[in-house]
Amino acid sequence: SQQGEEDPQALSIQEGENATMNCSYKTSINNLQWYRQNSGRGLVHLILIRSNEREKHSGRLRVTLDTSKKSSSLLITASRAADTASYFCATDPGNQFYFGTGTSLTVIP
Amino acid sequence: DAGVIQSPRHEVTEMGQEVTLRCKPISGHDYPFWYRQTMMRGLELLIYFNNNVPIDDSGMPEDRFSAKMPNASFSTLKIQPSEPRDSAVYFCASSLQGVKAFFGQGTRLTVV
């Protein structure tokens, strides 16, 4: 399988706290991407980090990438109840996208 | 832009019946994809196209599954005959030049 793995599988935090989730992958990549999925909906693209980048920020999101370890992390700062969702990393070794197993994040108001 | 449009949103069918799922990718996107999502196996890439040509169908689970793209604005995923283990949410997604994927709302298929 070319799927990655997210860790932890589930995460529950209080509103205002930071949430960190990790992704390990197996293939070479052009980019590493993170997506969000609300219950019953399709995935929505959050952020893309290129293979030659180490860190990227977008609003309350911070992504890091370590290609030597084939790993990435997503940090959501100052979490809100509306951040409750599943988060997936995706690799794109070619023009296709392979998704990890996801982290289910619950933010308690 | 209406985004990726899938139909139907829900489908309940009896085992052995033919099921056809439909997708309209975002206009101008050259890479459409079909995914299947289950609790056990996560989000699996079934097949993707480039300019209406299937590029990789290695994720299609069995010969019972087939996908077509008769034109740039329409794709179908057909299961014939359907089985209970095919129950899942099927997503269509599309991408421009393979940069990032835009997903439809999915079709929840239940085979009884």
PDB file of C-alpha atoms in Angstrom:
ATOM      1  CA  SER A   1       0.000   0.000   0.000  1.00  0.00           C
ATOM      2  CA  GLN A   2       1.175   3.527  -0.730  1.00  0.00           C
ATOM      3  CA  GLN A   3      -0.970   5.035   1.969  1.00  0.00           C
ATOM      4  CA  GLY A   4       0.630   6.992   4.743  1.00  0.00           C
ATOM      5  CA  GLU A   5      -0.238   6.762   8.392  1.00  0.00           C
ATOM      6  CA  GLU A   6      -1.363   9.500  10.725  1.00  0.00           C
ATOM      7  CA  ASP A   7      -0.685   9.504  14.415  1.00  0.00           C
ATOM      8  CA  PRO A   8      -2.572   9.659  16.687  1.00  0.00           C
ATOM      9  CA  GLN A   9      -5.695   8.012  15.272  1.00  0.00           C
ATOM     10  CA  ALA A  10      -7.843  10.165  17.542  1.00  0.00           C
ATOM     11  CA  LEU A  11      -7.178  13.326  19.499  1.00  0.00           C
ATOM     12  CA  SER A  12      -9.421  15.189  21.913  1.00  0.00           C
ATOM     13  CA  ILE A  13      -8.487  18.647  23.221  1.00  0.00           C
ATOM     14  CA  GLN A  14     -10.045  21.684  24.846  1.00  0.00           C
ATOM     15  CA  GLU A  15     -10.864  24.748  22.805  1.00  0.00           C
ATOM     16  CA  GLY A  16      -7.908  27.105  22.731  1.00  0.00           C
ATOM     17  CA  GLU A  17      -5.301  24.365  22.989  1.00  0.00           C
ATOM     18  CA  ASN A  18      -2.965  23.406  20.171  1.00  0.00           C
ATOM     19  CA  ALA A  19      -3.418  20.192  18.211  1.00  0.00           C
ATOM     20  CA  THR A  20      -0.522  18.318  16.648  1.00  0.00           C
ATOM     21  CA  MET A  21      -0.874  15.383  14.325  1.00  0.00           C
ATOM     22  CA  ASN A  22       1.844  13.450  12.540  1.00  0.00           C
ATOM     23  CA  CYS A  23       2.099  11.681   9.225  1.00  0.00           C
ATOM     24  CA  SER A  24       4.546   9.051   8.048  1.00  0.00           C
ATOM     25  CA  TYR A  25       4.707   8.034   4.410  1.00  0.00           C
ATOM     26  CA  LYS A  26       6.509   5.492   2.269  1.00  0.00           C
ATOM     27  CA  THR A  27       6.947   6.885  -1.228  1.00  0.00           C
ATOM     28  CA  SER A  28       9.038   9.652  -2.703  1.00  0.00           C
ATOM     29  CA  ILE A  29       7.015  12.836  -3.045  1.00  0.00           C
ATOM     30  CA  ASN A  30       6.696  15.985  -5.064  1.00  0.00           C
ATOM     31  CA  ASN A  31       4.635  17.626  -2.356  1.00  0.00           C
ATOM     32  CA  LEU A  32       3.024  16.683   0.940  1.00  0.00           C
ATOM     33  CA  GLN A  33      -0.493  17.937   1.457  1.00  0.00           C
ATOM     34  CA  TRP A  34      -2.959  18.061   4.316  1.00  0.00           C
ATOM     35  CA  TYR A  35      -6.714  17.775   3.927  1.00  0.00           C
ATOM     36  CA  ARG A  36      -9.653  18.081   6.265  1.00  0.00           C
ATOM     37  CA  GLN A  37     -12.879  16.075   6.223  1.00  0.00           C
ATOM     38  CA  ASN A  38     -15.965  17.056   8.130  1.00  0.00           C
ATOM     39  CA  SER A  39     -18.384  14.265   8.931  1.00  0.00           C
ATOM     40  CA  GLY A  40     -20.320  13.182   5.871  1.00  0.00           C
ATOM     41  CA  ARG A  41     -18.480  15.516   3.525  1.00  0.00           C
ATOM     42  CA  GLY A  42     -15.698  15.357   0.973  1.00  0.00           C
ATOM     43  CA  LEU A  43     -12.098  16.229   1.735  1.00  0.00           C
ATOM     44  CA  VAL A  44     -10.989  19.852   1.565  1.00  0.00           C
ATOM     45  CA  HIS A  45      -7.430  20.906   0.807  1.00  0.00           C
ATOM     46  CA  LEU A  46      -5.730  22.813   3.639  1.00  0.00           C
ATOM     47  CA  ILE A  47      -2.072  23.296   2.839  1.00  0.00           C
ATOM     48  CA  LEU A  48       0.678  22.045   0.546  1.00  0.00           C
ATOM     49  CA  ILE A  49       4.375  21.856   1.360  1.00  0.00           C
ATOM     50  CA  ARG A  50       6.895  21.145  -1.371  1.00  0.00           C
ATOM     51  CA  SER A  51       9.557  18.473  -0.965  1.00  0.00           C
ATOM     52  CA  ASN A  52      12.301  21.131  -0.774  1.00  0.00           C
ATOM     53  CA  GLU A  53      10.553  23.049   2.014  1.00  0.00           C
ATOM     54  CA  ARG A  54      10.880  22.308   5.718  1.00  0.00           C
ATOM     55  CA  GLU A  55       8.147  24.445   7.208  1.00  0.00           C
ATOM     56  CA  LYS A  56       5.090  26.329   6.022  1.00  0.00           C
ATOM     57  CA  HIS A  57       2.471  28.468   7.712  1.00  0.00           C
ATOM     58  CA  SER A  58      -1.080  29.348   6.757  1.00  0.00           C
ATOM     59  CA  GLY A  59      -3.180  31.181   9.309  1.00  0.00           C
ATOM     60  CA  ARG A  60      -3.424  28.930  12.373  1.00  0.00           C
ATOM     61  CA  LEU A  61      -1.826  26.017  10.510  1.00  0.00           C
ATOM     62  CA  ARG A  62       1.837  25.111  10.632  1.00  0.00           C
ATOM     63  CA  VAL A  63       3.221  22.210   8.653  1.00  0.00           C
ATOM     64  CA  THR A  64       6.687  20.715   8.865  1.00  0.00           C
ATOM     65  CA  LEU A  65       8.280  18.200   6.545  1.00  0.00           C
ATOM     66  CA  ASP A  66      11.276  15.937   7.057  1.00  0.00           C
ATOM     67  CA  THR A  67      11.937  14.049   3.833  1.00  0.00           C
ATOM     68  CA  SER A  68      14.854  12.121   5.370  1.00  0.00           C
ATOM     69  CA  LYS A  69      12.445  10.592   7.869  1.00  0.00           C
ATOM     70  CA  LYS A  70       9.506  10.574   5.452  1.00  0.00           C
ATOM     71  CA  SER A  71       7.383  12.372   8.004  1.00  0.00           C
ATOM     72  CA  SER A  72       5.297  15.512   8.351  1.00  0.00           C
ATOM     73  CA  SER A  73       3.393  17.204  11.134  1.00  0.00           C
ATOM     74  CA  LEU A  74       0.388  19.495  11.180  1.00  0.00           C
ATOM     75  CA  LEU A  75      -0.044  21.928  14.051  1.00  0.00           C
ATOM     76  CA  ILE A  76      -3.334  23.755  14.556  1.00  0.00           C
ATOM     77  CA  THR A  77      -2.932  26.574  17.048  1.00  0.00           C
ATOM     78  CA  ALA A  78      -5.653  28.057  19.258  1.00  0.00           C
ATOM     79  CA  SER A  79      -8.116  25.360  18.278  1.00  0.00           C
ATOM     80  CA  ARG A  80     -11.827  26.041  17.916  1.00  0.00           C
ATOM     81  CA  ALA A  81     -14.844  23.768  18.129  1.00  0.00           C
ATOM     82  CA  ALA A  82     -15.244  24.238  14.374  1.00  0.00           C
ATOM     83  CA  ASP A  83     -11.875  22.520  13.851  1.00  0.00           C
ATOM     84  CA  THR A  84     -13.486  19.219  14.838  1.00  0.00           C
ATOM     85  CA  ALA A  85     -12.937  16.983  11.817  1.00  0.00           C
ATOM     86  CA  SER A  86     -10.686  14.271  10.437  1.00  0.00           C
ATOM     87  CA  TYR A  87      -7.331  15.337   9.039  1.00  0.00           C
ATOM     88  CA  PHE A  88      -5.456  13.448   6.345  1.00  0.00           C
ATOM     89  CA  CYS A  89      -2.026  13.785   4.868  1.00  0.00           C
ATOM     90  CA  ALA A  90      -1.586  13.036   1.177  1.00  0.00           C
ATOM     91  CA  THR A  91       1.443  12.228  -0.913  1.00  0.00           C
ATOM     92  CA  ASP A  92       1.698  12.746  -4.652  1.00  0.00           C
ATOM     93  CA  PRO A  93       4.527  10.636  -6.067  1.00  0.00           C
ATOM     94  CA  GLY A  94       3.180  11.301  -9.548  1.00  0.00           C
ATOM     95  CA  ASN A  95       0.020  13.104 -10.487  1.00  0.00           C
ATOM     96  CA  GLN A  96      -2.120  10.961  -8.181  1.00  0.00           C
ATOM     97  CA  PHE A  97      -2.816  11.384  -4.463  1.00  0.00           C
ATOM     98  CA  TYR A  98      -2.456   8.759  -1.757  1.00  0.00           C
ATOM     99  CA  PHE A  99      -4.084   9.512   1.569  1.00  0.00           C
ATOM    100  CA  GLY A 100      -3.161   8.424   5.048  1.00  0.00           C
ATOM    101  CA  THR A 101      -5.453   6.793   7.554  1.00  0.00           C
ATOM    102  CA  GLY A 102      -6.447  10.079   9.178  1.00  0.00           C
ATOM    103  CA  THR A 103      -6.525  11.660  12.613  1.00  0.00           C
ATOM    104  CA  SER A 104      -9.932  12.315  14.118  1.00  0.00           C
ATOM    105  CA  LEU A 105      -9.755  15.589  16.044  1.00  0.00           C
ATOM    106  CA  THR A 106     -12.388  16.591  18.573  1.00  0.00           C
ATOM    107  CA  VAL A 107     -12.236  20.096  20.022  1.00  0.00           C
ATOM    108  CA  ILE A 108     -14.319  20.425  23.172  1.00  0.00           C
ATOM    109  CA  PRO A 109     -15.904  23.864  23.677  1.00  0.00           C
TER     110      PRO A 109
ATOM    111  CA  ASP B   1     -17.456  27.301  -9.770  1.00  0.00           C
ATOM    112  CA  ALA B   2     -19.821  24.515  -8.661  1.00  0.00           C
ATOM    113  CA  GLY B   3     -17.033  22.185  -7.631  1.00  0.00           C
ATOM    114  CA  VAL B   4     -17.021  18.450  -8.268  1.00  0.00           C
ATOM    115  CA  ILE B   5     -20.562  17.166  -8.573  1.00  0.00           C
ATOM    116  CA  GLN B   6     -21.491  13.596  -7.761  1.00  0.00           C
ATOM    117  CA  SER B   7     -24.775  11.749  -8.077  1.00  0.00           C
ATOM    118  CA  PRO B   8     -26.568  10.178  -6.444  1.00  0.00           C
ATOM    119  CA  ARG B   9     -25.692  11.216  -2.887  1.00  0.00           C
ATOM    120  CA  HIS B  10     -27.101   7.989  -1.502  1.00  0.00           C
ATOM    121  CA  GLU B  11     -27.733   4.666  -3.189  1.00  0.00           C
ATOM    122  CA  VAL B  12     -29.257   1.560  -1.660  1.00  0.00           C
ATOM    123  CA  THR B  13     -29.342  -1.503  -3.848  1.00  0.00           C
ATOM    124  CA  GLU B  14     -29.754  -5.219  -3.583  1.00  0.00           C
ATOM    125  CA  MET B  15     -26.884  -7.617  -3.982  1.00  0.00           C
ATOM    126  CA  GLY B  16     -26.423  -8.608  -7.601  1.00  0.00           C
ATOM    127  CA  GLN B  17     -27.763  -5.368  -9.040  1.00  0.00           C
ATOM    128  CA  GLU B  18     -25.788  -3.024 -11.233  1.00  0.00           C
ATOM    129  CA  VAL B  19     -24.821   0.300  -9.691  1.00  0.00           C
ATOM    130  CA  THR B  20     -23.644   3.367 -11.601  1.00  0.00           C
ATOM    131  CA  LEU B  21     -22.111   6.356  -9.858  1.00  0.00           C
ATOM    132  CA  ARG B  22     -21.678   9.609 -11.705  1.00  0.00           C
ATOM    133  CA  CYS B  23     -19.235  12.475 -11.510  1.00  0.00           C
ATOM    134  CA  LYS B  24     -18.799  15.870 -13.107  1.00  0.00           C
ATOM    135  CA  PRO B  25     -15.236  17.097 -12.479  1.00  0.00           C
ATOM    136  CA  ILE B  26     -14.405  20.771 -12.195  1.00  0.00           C
ATOM    137  CA  SER B  27     -14.339  22.331 -15.638  1.00  0.00           C
ATOM    138  CA  GLY B  28     -10.810  22.487 -17.011  1.00  0.00           C
ATOM    139  CA  HIS B  29      -9.359  19.945 -14.603  1.00  0.00           C
ATOM    140  CA  ASP B  30      -7.373  17.312 -16.454  1.00  0.00           C
ATOM    141  CA  TYR B  31      -7.016  14.682 -13.706  1.00  0.00           C
ATOM    142  CA  PRO B  32     -10.199  13.080 -12.395  1.00  0.00           C
ATOM    143  CA  PHE B  33      -9.997  10.421  -9.671  1.00  0.00           C
ATOM    144  CA  TRP B  34     -12.278   7.862  -8.074  1.00  0.00           C
ATOM    145  CA  TYR B  35     -11.737   6.956  -4.406  1.00  0.00           C
ATOM    146  CA  ARG B  36     -13.471   4.595  -2.013  1.00  0.00           C
ATOM    147  CA  GLN B  37     -13.617   5.253   1.717  1.00  0.00           C
ATOM    148  CA  THR B  38     -14.356   2.654   4.364  1.00  0.00           C
ATOM    149  CA  MET B  39     -13.578   2.435   8.056  1.00  0.00           C
ATOM    150  CA  MET B  40     -11.458  -0.658   7.525  1.00  0.00           C
ATOM    151  CA  ARG B  41      -9.385   0.419   4.530  1.00  0.00           C
ATOM    152  CA  GLY B  42      -9.492   4.197   4.715  1.00  0.00           C
ATOM    153  CA  LEU B  43      -9.409   6.218   1.504  1.00  0.00           C
ATOM    154  CA  GLU B  44      -8.348   4.081  -1.434  1.00  0.00           C
ATOM    155  CA  LEU B  45      -7.481   5.372  -4.887  1.00  0.00           C
ATOM    156  CA  LEU B  46      -9.406   3.238  -7.371  1.00  0.00           C
ATOM    157  CA  ILE B  47      -8.555   4.811 -10.714  1.00  0.00           C
ATOM    158  CA  TYR B  48      -7.524   8.102 -12.245  1.00  0.00           C
ATOM    159  CA  PHE B  49      -7.585   9.589 -15.719  1.00  0.00           C
ATOM    160  CA  ASN B  50      -5.660  12.216 -17.608  1.00  0.00           C
ATOM    161  CA  ASN B  51      -7.392  13.948 -20.476  1.00  0.00           C
ATOM    162  CA  ASN B  52     -10.102  11.257 -20.460  1.00  0.00           C
ATOM    163  CA  VAL B  53      -7.598   8.374 -20.682  1.00  0.00           C
ATOM    164  CA  PRO B  54      -7.302   5.925 -17.759  1.00  0.00           C
ATOM    165  CA  ILE B  55      -3.769   6.165 -16.405  1.00  0.00           C
ATOM    166  CA  ASP B  56      -3.771   3.788 -13.451  1.00  0.00           C
ATOM    167  CA  ASP B  57      -6.567   1.421 -12.515  1.00  0.00           C
ATOM    168  CA  SER B  58      -4.503  -0.801 -10.258  1.00  0.00           C
ATOM    169  CA  GLY B  59      -6.681   0.189  -7.321  1.00  0.00           C
ATOM    170  CA  MET B  60      -9.856  -1.169  -8.859  1.00  0.00           C
ATOM    171  CA  PRO B  61     -10.661  -4.101  -6.583  1.00  0.00           C
ATOM    172  CA  GLU B  62     -12.163  -6.553  -9.050  1.00  0.00           C
ATOM    173  CA  ASP B  63     -13.392  -6.977 -12.584  1.00  0.00           C
ATOM    174  CA  ARG B  64     -16.833  -6.140 -11.268  1.00  0.00           C
ATOM    175  CA  PHE B  65     -15.674  -2.526 -11.135  1.00  0.00           C
ATOM    176  CA  SER B  66     -15.288  -0.408 -14.241  1.00  0.00           C
ATOM    177  CA  ALA B  67     -14.837   3.313 -14.838  1.00  0.00           C
ATOM    178  CA  LYS B  68     -15.238   5.401 -17.931  1.00  0.00           C
ATOM    179  CA  MET B  69     -14.727   8.971 -18.978  1.00  0.00           C
ATOM    180  CA  PRO B  70     -16.596   9.519 -22.227  1.00  0.00           C
ATOM    181  CA  ASN B  71     -15.756  13.214 -22.187  1.00  0.00           C
ATOM    182  CA  ALA B  72     -13.927  15.757 -20.068  1.00  0.00           C
ATOM    183  CA  SER B  73     -17.013  16.703 -18.084  1.00  0.00           C
ATOM    184  CA  PHE B  74     -18.407  13.306 -17.139  1.00  0.00           C
ATOM    185  CA  SER B  75     -17.179  10.101 -15.545  1.00  0.00           C
ATOM    186  CA  THR B  76     -18.922   6.963 -14.316  1.00  0.00           C
ATOM    187  CA  LEU B  77     -17.981   4.198 -11.919  1.00  0.00           C
ATOM    188  CA  LYS B  78     -19.973   1.026 -12.425  1.00  0.00           C
ATOM    189  CA  ILE B  79     -20.214  -2.023 -10.197  1.00  0.00           C
ATOM    190  CA  GLN B  80     -21.780  -5.110 -11.745  1.00  0.00           C
ATOM    191  CA  PRO B  81     -22.825  -7.223  -9.947  1.00  0.00           C
ATOM    192  CA  SER B  82     -22.761  -5.404  -6.611  1.00  0.00           C
ATOM    193  CA  GLU B  83     -21.964  -7.189  -3.347  1.00  0.00           C
ATOM    194  CA  PRO B  84     -22.494  -6.174   0.306  1.00  0.00           C
ATOM    195  CA  ARG B  85     -18.733  -5.675   0.755  1.00  0.00           C
ATOM    196  CA  ASP B  86     -18.891  -2.902  -1.851  1.00  0.00           C
ATOM    197  CA  SER B  87     -20.786  -0.761   0.664  1.00  0.00           C
ATOM    198  CA  ALA B  88     -18.719   2.383   1.154  1.00  0.00           C
ATOM    199  CA  VAL B  89     -18.573   6.082   0.369  1.00  0.00           C
ATOM    200  CA  TYR B  90     -17.291   6.662  -3.144  1.00  0.00           C
ATOM    201  CA  PHE B  91     -15.650   9.984  -3.883  1.00  0.00           C
ATOM    202  CA  CYS B  92     -14.842  11.607  -7.155  1.00  0.00           C
ATOM    203  CA  ALA B  93     -12.100  14.234  -7.151  1.00  0.00           C
ATOM    204  CA  SER B  94     -10.384  16.302  -9.778  1.00  0.00           C
ATOM    205  CA  SER B  95      -7.128  18.165 -10.077  1.00  0.00           C
ATOM    206  CA  LEU B  96      -5.504  20.652 -12.419  1.00  0.00           C
ATOM    207  CA  GLN B  97      -2.123  19.316 -13.506  1.00  0.00           C
ATOM    208  CA  GLY B  98      -1.998  17.065 -10.450  1.00  0.00           C
ATOM    209  CA  VAL B  99      -1.339  19.862  -7.962  1.00  0.00           C
ATOM    210  CA  LYS B 100      -4.130  19.515  -5.403  1.00  0.00           C
ATOM    211  CA  ALA B 101      -7.344  17.523  -5.297  1.00  0.00           C
ATOM    212  CA  PHE B 102     -10.868  18.886  -5.106  1.00  0.00           C
ATOM    213  CA  PHE B 103     -13.423  16.411  -3.831  1.00  0.00           C
ATOM    214  CA  GLY B 104     -17.116  15.930  -4.439  1.00  0.00           C
ATOM    215  CA  GLN B 105     -19.541  15.285  -1.610  1.00  0.00           C
ATOM    216  CA  GLY B 106     -19.433  11.537  -2.184  1.00  0.00           C
ATOM    217  CA  THR B 107     -21.959   8.813  -2.865  1.00  0.00           C
ATOM    218  CA  ARG B 108     -22.845   6.589   0.077  1.00  0.00           C
ATOM    219  CA  LEU B 109     -23.496   3.145  -1.357  1.00  0.00           C
ATOM    220  CA  THR B 110     -25.259   0.476   0.648  1.00  0.00           C
ATOM    221  CA  VAL B 111     -25.609  -2.988  -0.853  1.00  0.00           C
ATOM    222  CA  VAL B 112     -28.059  -5.197   1.042  1.00  0.00           C
TER     223      VAL B 112
END
